[in-house]
């Protein structure tokens, strides 16, 4: 098969694997490009009996190498770490029925659950759970025994407590987020109490490079007060728009003609349970 056909066929699923592994749009794009370059530079590609497995193996191992080399950097990260937002322009294209395109499994909440797994656990879990590789195939990709991969997968699955039924439909989530933003702007506390959980948690990722809360803010009053202060700080010199962030409705906030925040949300019992705001300029470069 030609490199062009391979690229068109596997670019999206390979990106979706790398992005889930790393939580970085730019690193995922780079690694996918590297995988196709490695295939193209083979002196005799006919020796590869399974191009798909070959490409997945390269992407998986490049991700593992990058995660190991950047582990210390992550430990020293200032404040909460959130994945780079995957917005609609960067969104995964193709057949929405494919498992690797399901919006729940690229949501910010899901990606943060994956971060609780170590790098190898994450690779095994994703290759098995999302991409449906056999244990033998996973074992060959990451250099462990099939039995070991089975154990790793079951251990990882027990750690991932994710209930997609807690997420409302896209249309309902979009309506609730629009009502949330409008009520916040108008200072409509009674409406906010309907939309937002009393125990809401707000995570703000500034990476130590811009003003952001360096610890999670917990509780309705504290979260709303924090946003009231942000609104006063910008003094009306901002604009916002609604867009798809990590497969679900989100919000983009601009000031001084630059994107300052990208918000995503998680729901529970039809209320906003968690709010995520990425403000680190390094994580917004791909959307500026």
mmCIF file of C-alpha atoms in Angstrom:
data_model
loop_
_atom_site.group_PDB
_atom_site.id
_atom_site.type_symbol
_atom_site.label_atom_id
_atom_site.label_comp_id
_atom_site.label_asym_id
_atom_site.label_seq_id
_atom_site.Cartn_x
_atom_site.Cartn_y
_atom_site.Cartn_z
ATOM 1 C CA UNK A 1 0.000 0.000 0.000
ATOM 2 C CA UNK A 2 1.310 3.491 -0.838
ATOM 3 C CA UNK A 3 2.371 5.837 1.941
ATOM 4 C CA UNK A 4 -0.421 8.261 0.888
ATOM 5 C CA UNK A 5 -3.088 5.581 1.314
ATOM 6 C CA UNK A 6 -1.635 4.497 4.647
ATOM 7 C CA UNK A 7 -1.602 8.101 5.823
ATOM 8 C CA UNK A 8 -5.227 8.705 4.878
ATOM 9 C CA UNK A 9 -6.292 5.411 6.440
ATOM 10 C CA UNK A 10 -4.424 5.561 9.759
ATOM 11 C CA UNK A 11 -3.621 9.204 10.489
ATOM 12 C CA UNK A 12 -6.753 9.795 12.590
ATOM 13 C CA UNK A 13 -6.663 6.666 14.786
ATOM 14 C CA UNK A 14 -2.898 7.015 15.316
ATOM 15 C CA UNK A 15 -3.358 10.631 16.370
ATOM 16 C CA UNK A 16 -6.182 9.647 18.712
ATOM 17 C CA UNK A 17 -3.922 7.043 20.375
ATOM 18 C CA UNK A 18 -1.002 9.464 20.761
ATOM 19 C CA UNK A 19 -3.230 12.264 22.032
ATOM 20 C CA UNK A 20 -4.816 10.035 24.669
ATOM 21 C CA UNK A 21 -1.372 8.820 25.733
ATOM 22 C CA UNK A 22 0.201 12.281 25.972
ATOM 23 C CA UNK A 23 -2.590 14.829 26.410
ATOM 24 C CA UNK A 24 -0.736 17.010 23.898
ATOM 25 C CA UNK A 25 -2.072 17.887 20.447
ATOM 26 C CA UNK A 26 1.279 19.101 19.141
ATOM 27 C CA UNK A 27 3.321 16.160 20.442
ATOM 28 C CA UNK A 28 0.722 13.708 19.119
ATOM 29 C CA UNK A 29 0.870 15.292 15.652
ATOM 30 C CA UNK A 30 4.692 15.150 15.673
ATOM 31 C CA UNK A 31 4.770 11.491 16.687
ATOM 32 C CA UNK A 32 2.282 10.487 13.996
ATOM 33 C CA UNK A 33 4.411 12.263 11.385
ATOM 34 C CA UNK A 34 7.500 10.453 12.699
ATOM 35 C CA UNK A 35 5.748 7.092 12.377
ATOM 36 C CA UNK A 36 4.925 7.641 8.707
ATOM 37 C CA UNK A 37 8.433 8.934 8.024
ATOM 38 C CA UNK A 38 9.883 5.792 9.634
ATOM 39 C CA UNK A 39 7.698 3.626 7.409
ATOM 40 C CA UNK A 40 8.562 5.643 4.293
ATOM 41 C CA UNK A 41 12.294 5.323 5.020
ATOM 42 C CA UNK A 42 12.240 1.516 5.164
ATOM 43 C CA UNK A 43 14.538 0.109 2.514
ATOM 44 C CA UNK A 44 11.989 -2.609 1.768
ATOM 45 C CA UNK A 45 8.477 -2.016 3.097
ATOM 46 C CA UNK A 46 7.325 -5.381 1.678
ATOM 47 C CA UNK A 47 8.855 -7.093 4.724
ATOM 48 C CA UNK A 48 6.135 -5.463 6.860
ATOM 49 C CA UNK A 49 3.267 -7.944 6.847
ATOM 50 C CA UNK A 50 0.925 -5.758 8.939
ATOM 51 C CA UNK A 51 1.326 -2.040 8.244
ATOM 52 C CA UNK A 52 -1.297 -1.067 10.820
ATOM 53 C CA UNK A 53 0.434 -2.950 13.641
ATOM 54 C CA UNK A 54 3.805 -1.551 12.561
ATOM 55 C CA UNK A 55 2.554 2.044 12.716
ATOM 56 C CA UNK A 56 0.755 1.524 16.040
ATOM 57 C CA UNK A 57 3.904 -0.006 17.501
ATOM 58 C CA UNK A 58 6.022 2.982 16.463
ATOM 59 C CA UNK A 59 3.492 5.490 17.833
ATOM 60 C CA UNK A 60 3.082 3.565 21.104
ATOM 61 C CA UNK A 61 6.811 3.304 21.720
ATOM 62 C CA UNK A 62 7.495 6.924 20.760
ATOM 63 C CA UNK A 63 4.809 7.959 23.269
ATOM 64 C CA UNK A 64 6.314 5.745 25.986
ATOM 65 C CA UNK A 65 9.770 7.218 25.343
ATOM 66 C CA UNK A 66 8.434 10.784 25.509
ATOM 67 C CA UNK A 67 6.479 10.119 28.704
ATOM 68 C CA UNK A 68 9.549 8.628 30.398
ATOM 69 C CA UNK A 69 11.802 11.499 29.327
ATOM 70 C CA UNK A 70 9.312 14.154 30.461
ATOM 71 C CA UNK A 71 8.332 12.540 33.785
ATOM 72 C CA UNK A 72 10.526 14.890 35.833
ATOM 73 C CA UNK A 73 9.152 17.914 33.989
ATOM 74 C CA UNK A 74 5.613 16.828 34.877
ATOM 75 C CA UNK A 75 6.558 16.451 38.548
ATOM 76 C CA UNK A 76 7.781 20.066 38.600
ATOM 77 C CA UNK A 77 4.720 21.432 36.785
ATOM 78 C CA UNK A 78 3.246 24.475 38.544
ATOM 79 C CA UNK A 79 -0.404 24.030 39.549
ATOM 80 C CA UNK A 80 -2.944 21.564 38.123
ATOM 81 C CA UNK A 81 -1.971 19.866 34.849
ATOM 82 C CA UNK A 82 -4.658 19.643 32.153
ATOM 83 C CA UNK A 83 -4.388 18.206 28.633
ATOM 84 C CA UNK A 84 -4.019 20.538 25.673
ATOM 85 C CA UNK A 85 -7.561 21.263 24.458
ATOM 86 C CA UNK A 86 -8.596 19.435 21.313
ATOM 87 C CA UNK A 87 -10.999 21.850 19.655
ATOM 88 C CA UNK A 88 -13.306 21.271 16.721
ATOM 89 C CA UNK A 89 -10.822 22.493 14.096
ATOM 90 C CA UNK A 90 -8.352 19.893 15.343
ATOM 91 C CA UNK A 91 -11.031 17.304 16.055
ATOM 92 C CA UNK A 92 -10.797 13.749 14.906
ATOM 93 C CA UNK A 93 -12.548 13.293 11.591
ATOM 94 C CA UNK A 94 -14.072 10.218 10.018
ATOM 95 C CA UNK A 95 -16.863 7.847 10.898
ATOM 96 C CA UNK A 96 -18.303 8.858 14.299
ATOM 97 C CA UNK A 97 -19.344 5.251 14.909
ATOM 98 C CA UNK A 98 -15.685 4.261 15.299
ATOM 99 C CA UNK A 99 -14.815 3.573 18.932
ATOM 100 C CA UNK A 100 -11.736 5.766 18.851
ATOM 101 C CA UNK A 101 -13.865 8.769 17.882
ATOM 102 C CA UNK A 102 -16.422 8.537 20.685
ATOM 103 C CA UNK A 103 -16.510 11.899 22.431
ATOM 104 C CA UNK A 104 -16.620 10.443 25.960
ATOM 105 C CA UNK A 105 -13.189 8.865 25.552
ATOM 106 C CA UNK A 106 -11.478 12.108 24.490
ATOM 107 C CA UNK A 107 -13.218 14.253 27.109
ATOM 108 C CA UNK A 108 -11.013 16.144 29.552
ATOM 109 C CA UNK A 109 -12.379 14.077 32.443
ATOM 110 C CA UNK A 110 -11.500 10.802 30.700
ATOM 111 C CA UNK A 111 -8.018 11.978 29.739
ATOM 112 C CA UNK A 112 -7.335 12.919 33.360
ATOM 113 C CA UNK A 113 -8.387 9.433 34.456
ATOM 114 C CA UNK A 114 -5.882 8.000 31.980
ATOM 115 C CA UNK A 115 -3.181 10.169 33.544
ATOM 116 C CA UNK A 116 -3.634 8.204 36.776
ATOM 117 C CA UNK A 117 -2.190 5.156 35.004
ATOM 118 C CA UNK A 118 1.519 4.815 34.441
ATOM 119 C CA UNK A 119 2.737 4.987 30.846
ATOM 120 C CA UNK A 120 2.732 1.234 30.166
ATOM 121 C CA UNK A 121 -0.657 0.719 31.820
ATOM 122 C CA UNK A 122 -2.057 3.539 29.690
ATOM 123 C CA UNK A 123 -0.667 2.013 26.490
ATOM 124 C CA UNK A 124 -2.001 -1.468 27.256
ATOM 125 C CA UNK A 125 -5.392 -0.142 28.329
ATOM 126 C CA UNK A 126 -5.867 2.040 25.238
ATOM 127 C CA UNK A 127 -4.653 -0.549 22.744
ATOM 128 C CA UNK A 128 -7.014 -3.118 24.227
ATOM 129 C CA UNK A 129 -10.015 -1.001 25.296
ATOM 130 C CA UNK A 130 -10.238 1.583 22.510
ATOM 131 C CA UNK A 131 -8.421 -0.059 19.602
ATOM 132 C CA UNK A 132 -9.363 -3.691 20.357
ATOM 133 C CA UNK A 133 -5.975 -5.290 19.807
ATOM 134 C CA UNK A 134 -5.546 -8.836 21.109
ATOM 135 C CA UNK A 135 -3.285 -9.416 24.115
ATOM 136 C CA UNK A 136 -0.738 -11.099 21.847
ATOM 137 C CA UNK A 137 -0.667 -8.054 19.563
ATOM 138 C CA UNK A 138 -0.373 -5.648 22.495
ATOM 139 C CA UNK A 139 2.428 -7.777 23.944
ATOM 140 C CA UNK A 140 4.369 -7.615 20.693
ATOM 141 C CA UNK A 141 3.956 -3.827 20.521
ATOM 142 C CA UNK A 142 5.215 -3.020 24.006
ATOM 143 C CA UNK A 143 7.650 -5.919 24.536
ATOM 144 C CA UNK A 144 5.900 -7.777 27.353
ATOM 145 C CA UNK A 145 4.276 -11.197 27.601
ATOM 146 C CA UNK A 146 0.641 -11.706 26.669
ATOM 147 C CA UNK A 147 -0.125 -12.868 30.225
ATOM 148 C CA UNK A 148 1.513 -9.778 31.666
ATOM 149 C CA UNK A 149 -0.485 -7.512 29.330
ATOM 150 C CA UNK A 150 -3.720 -9.215 30.373
ATOM 151 C CA UNK A 151 -2.895 -8.546 34.041
ATOM 152 C CA UNK A 152 -1.909 -4.934 33.314
ATOM 153 C CA UNK A 153 -5.155 -4.356 31.411
ATOM 154 C CA UNK A 154 -7.400 -5.716 34.149
ATOM 155 C CA UNK A 155 -5.525 -3.724 36.792
ATOM 156 C CA UNK A 156 -5.857 -0.550 34.717
ATOM 157 C CA UNK A 157 -9.550 -1.145 34.015
ATOM 158 C CA UNK A 158 -10.248 -1.390 37.749
ATOM 159 C CA UNK A 159 -8.597 2.016 38.197
ATOM 160 C CA UNK A 160 -10.680 3.742 35.509
ATOM 161 C CA UNK A 161 -14.044 4.583 37.049
ATOM 162 C CA UNK A 162 -15.830 6.369 34.230
ATOM 163 C CA UNK A 163 -19.585 6.463 33.712
ATOM 164 C CA UNK A 164 -20.443 7.876 30.261
ATOM 165 C CA UNK A 165 -24.123 7.938 31.244
ATOM 166 C CA UNK A 166 -23.335 10.878 33.545
ATOM 167 C CA UNK A 167 -22.642 13.006 30.473
ATOM 168 C CA UNK A 168 -25.820 14.584 29.068
ATOM 169 C CA UNK A 169 -26.499 14.616 25.341
ATOM 170 C CA UNK A 170 -24.417 17.071 23.311
ATOM 171 C CA UNK A 171 -27.420 19.348 22.756
ATOM 172 C CA UNK A 172 -28.358 19.355 26.451
ATOM 173 C CA UNK A 173 -24.770 19.971 27.558
ATOM 174 C CA UNK A 174 -24.499 22.845 25.075
ATOM 175 C CA UNK A 175 -27.705 24.413 26.392
ATOM 176 C CA UNK A 176 -26.566 24.086 30.027
ATOM 177 C CA UNK A 177 -23.160 25.617 29.326
ATOM 178 C CA UNK A 178 -24.711 28.560 27.482
ATOM 179 C CA UNK A 179 -27.091 29.101 30.403
ATOM 180 C CA UNK A 180 -24.147 28.848 32.811
ATOM 181 C CA UNK A 181 -22.153 31.521 30.977
ATOM 182 C CA UNK A 182 -25.145 33.839 30.588
ATOM 183 C CA UNK A 183 -26.101 33.448 34.250
ATOM 184 C CA UNK A 184 -22.503 34.120 35.306
ATOM 185 C CA UNK A 185 -22.423 37.329 33.250
ATOM 186 C CA UNK A 186 -25.759 38.473 34.678
ATOM 187 C CA UNK A 187 -24.936 37.495 38.259
ATOM 188 C CA UNK A 188 -27.995 35.220 38.339
ATOM 189 C CA UNK A 189 -27.098 33.147 41.399
ATOM 190 C CA UNK A 190 -30.441 31.321 41.624
ATOM 191 C CA UNK A 191 -30.033 29.995 38.054
ATOM 192 C CA UNK A 192 -26.397 29.102 38.697
ATOM 193 C CA UNK A 193 -27.482 27.044 41.708
ATOM 194 C CA UNK A 194 -29.666 24.983 39.362
ATOM 195 C CA UNK A 195 -26.887 24.460 36.824
ATOM 196 C CA UNK A 196 -23.823 23.950 39.003
ATOM 197 C CA UNK A 197 -23.226 21.344 41.702
ATOM 198 C CA UNK A 198 -22.784 22.586 45.255
ATOM 199 C CA UNK A 199 -19.532 20.595 45.332
ATOM 200 C CA UNK A 200 -18.241 21.812 41.943
ATOM 201 C CA UNK A 201 -14.454 21.681 41.440
ATOM 202 C CA UNK A 202 -12.569 24.160 39.254
ATOM 203 C CA UNK A 203 -9.155 23.283 37.790
ATOM 204 C CA UNK A 204 -7.114 26.065 36.210
ATOM 205 C CA UNK A 205 -3.926 25.236 34.262
ATOM 206 C CA UNK A 206 -1.648 28.245 33.886
ATOM 207 C CA UNK A 207 1.593 26.267 34.090
ATOM 208 C CA UNK A 208 3.132 29.029 36.192
ATOM 209 C CA UNK A 209 3.172 31.288 33.110
ATOM 210 C CA UNK A 210 -0.039 33.264 33.633
ATOM 211 C CA UNK A 211 -2.281 34.060 36.582
ATOM 212 C CA UNK A 212 -4.248 30.953 37.528
ATOM 213 C CA UNK A 213 -5.374 29.159 40.661
ATOM 214 C CA UNK A 214 -2.495 26.886 41.669
ATOM 215 C CA UNK A 215 -4.737 24.486 43.548
ATOM 216 C CA UNK A 216 -8.227 23.212 42.673
ATOM 217 C CA UNK A 217 -11.027 25.506 43.883
ATOM 218 C CA UNK A 218 -13.796 23.503 45.547
ATOM 219 C CA UNK A 219 -17.378 24.512 46.267
ATOM 220 C CA UNK A 220 -20.038 26.584 44.518
ATOM 221 C CA UNK A 221 -19.427 29.889 46.347
ATOM 222 C CA UNK A 222 -15.649 29.842 45.875
ATOM 223 C CA UNK A 223 -15.838 28.894 42.192
ATOM 224 C CA UNK A 224 -18.420 31.581 41.371
ATOM 225 C CA UNK A 225 -16.520 34.216 43.376
ATOM 226 C CA UNK A 226 -13.323 33.342 41.521
ATOM 227 C CA UNK A 227 -15.059 33.891 38.177
ATOM 228 C CA UNK A 228 -16.666 37.121 39.368
ATOM 229 C CA UNK A 229 -13.146 38.386 40.162
ATOM 230 C CA UNK A 230 -11.884 37.321 36.723
ATOM 231 C CA UNK A 231 -14.747 39.198 35.041
ATOM 232 C CA UNK A 232 -13.967 42.327 37.050
ATOM 233 C CA UNK A 233 -10.270 41.994 36.254
ATOM 234 C CA UNK A 234 -10.943 42.109 32.515
ATOM 235 C CA UNK A 235 -13.479 44.920 32.973
ATOM 236 C CA UNK A 236 -15.606 43.893 30.021
ATOM 237 C CA UNK A 237 -12.614 43.834 27.643
ATOM 238 C CA UNK A 238 -13.099 40.239 26.593
ATOM 239 C CA UNK A 239 -15.221 38.138 24.267
ATOM 240 C CA UNK A 240 -16.313 34.541 24.416
ATOM 241 C CA UNK A 241 -17.624 31.926 22.026
ATOM 242 C CA UNK A 242 -18.921 28.397 22.268
ATOM 243 C CA UNK A 243 -17.116 25.545 20.547
ATOM 244 C CA UNK A 244 -16.430 21.826 20.793
ATOM 245 C CA UNK A 245 -13.618 21.023 23.238
ATOM 246 C CA UNK A 246 -12.488 17.412 23.532
ATOM 247 C CA UNK A 247 -15.637 16.161 21.879
ATOM 248 C CA UNK A 248 -18.016 18.074 24.154
ATOM 249 C CA UNK A 249 -19.389 21.637 24.309
ATOM 250 C CA UNK A 250 -16.931 24.166 25.742
ATOM 251 C CA UNK A 251 -16.091 27.864 25.848
ATOM 252 C CA UNK A 252 -13.283 29.999 24.439
ATOM 253 C CA UNK A 253 -12.446 33.337 26.094
ATOM 254 C CA UNK A 254 -10.482 36.030 24.246
ATOM 255 C CA UNK A 255 -8.882 39.248 25.483
ATOM 256 C CA UNK A 256 -6.387 41.528 23.714
ATOM 257 C CA UNK A 257 -7.169 39.606 20.527
ATOM 258 C CA UNK A 258 -5.709 36.408 21.965
ATOM 259 C CA UNK A 259 -7.293 33.292 23.405
ATOM 260 C CA UNK A 260 -6.793 33.472 27.164
ATOM 261 C CA UNK A 261 -8.813 30.472 28.348
ATOM 262 C CA UNK A 262 -10.399 27.375 26.893
ATOM 263 C CA UNK A 263 -13.010 25.809 29.154
ATOM 264 C CA UNK A 264 -14.353 22.275 29.213
ATOM 265 C CA UNK A 265 -16.821 20.679 31.605
ATOM 266 C CA UNK A 266 -17.844 17.431 33.253
ATOM 267 C CA UNK A 267 -21.366 16.679 34.479
ATOM 268 C CA UNK A 268 -23.003 14.626 37.202
ATOM 269 C CA UNK A 269 -26.730 14.329 37.909
ATOM 270 C CA UNK A 270 -27.404 16.848 35.112
ATOM 271 C CA UNK A 271 -25.333 19.539 36.818
ATOM 272 C CA UNK A 272 -21.867 20.889 36.090
ATOM 273 C CA UNK A 273 -19.636 18.929 38.448
ATOM 274 C CA UNK A 274 -16.162 19.940 37.239
ATOM 275 C CA UNK A 275 -14.872 22.946 35.295
ATOM 276 C CA UNK A 276 -11.503 22.841 33.520
ATOM 277 C CA UNK A 277 -9.769 25.978 32.211
ATOM 278 C CA UNK A 278 -6.544 25.835 30.192
ATOM 279 C CA UNK A 279 -4.704 29.171 30.307
ATOM 280 C CA UNK A 280 -1.078 28.058 29.831
ATOM 281 C CA UNK A 281 -0.068 29.872 26.614
ATOM 282 C CA UNK A 282 2.128 26.945 25.561
ATOM 283 C CA UNK A 283 -0.970 24.732 25.538
ATOM 284 C CA UNK A 284 -2.953 27.249 23.474
ATOM 285 C CA UNK A 285 -0.386 27.831 20.707
ATOM 286 C CA UNK A 286 -2.054 25.351 18.364
ATOM 287 C CA UNK A 287 -5.374 27.238 18.569
ATOM 288 C CA UNK A 288 -4.177 30.869 18.447
#
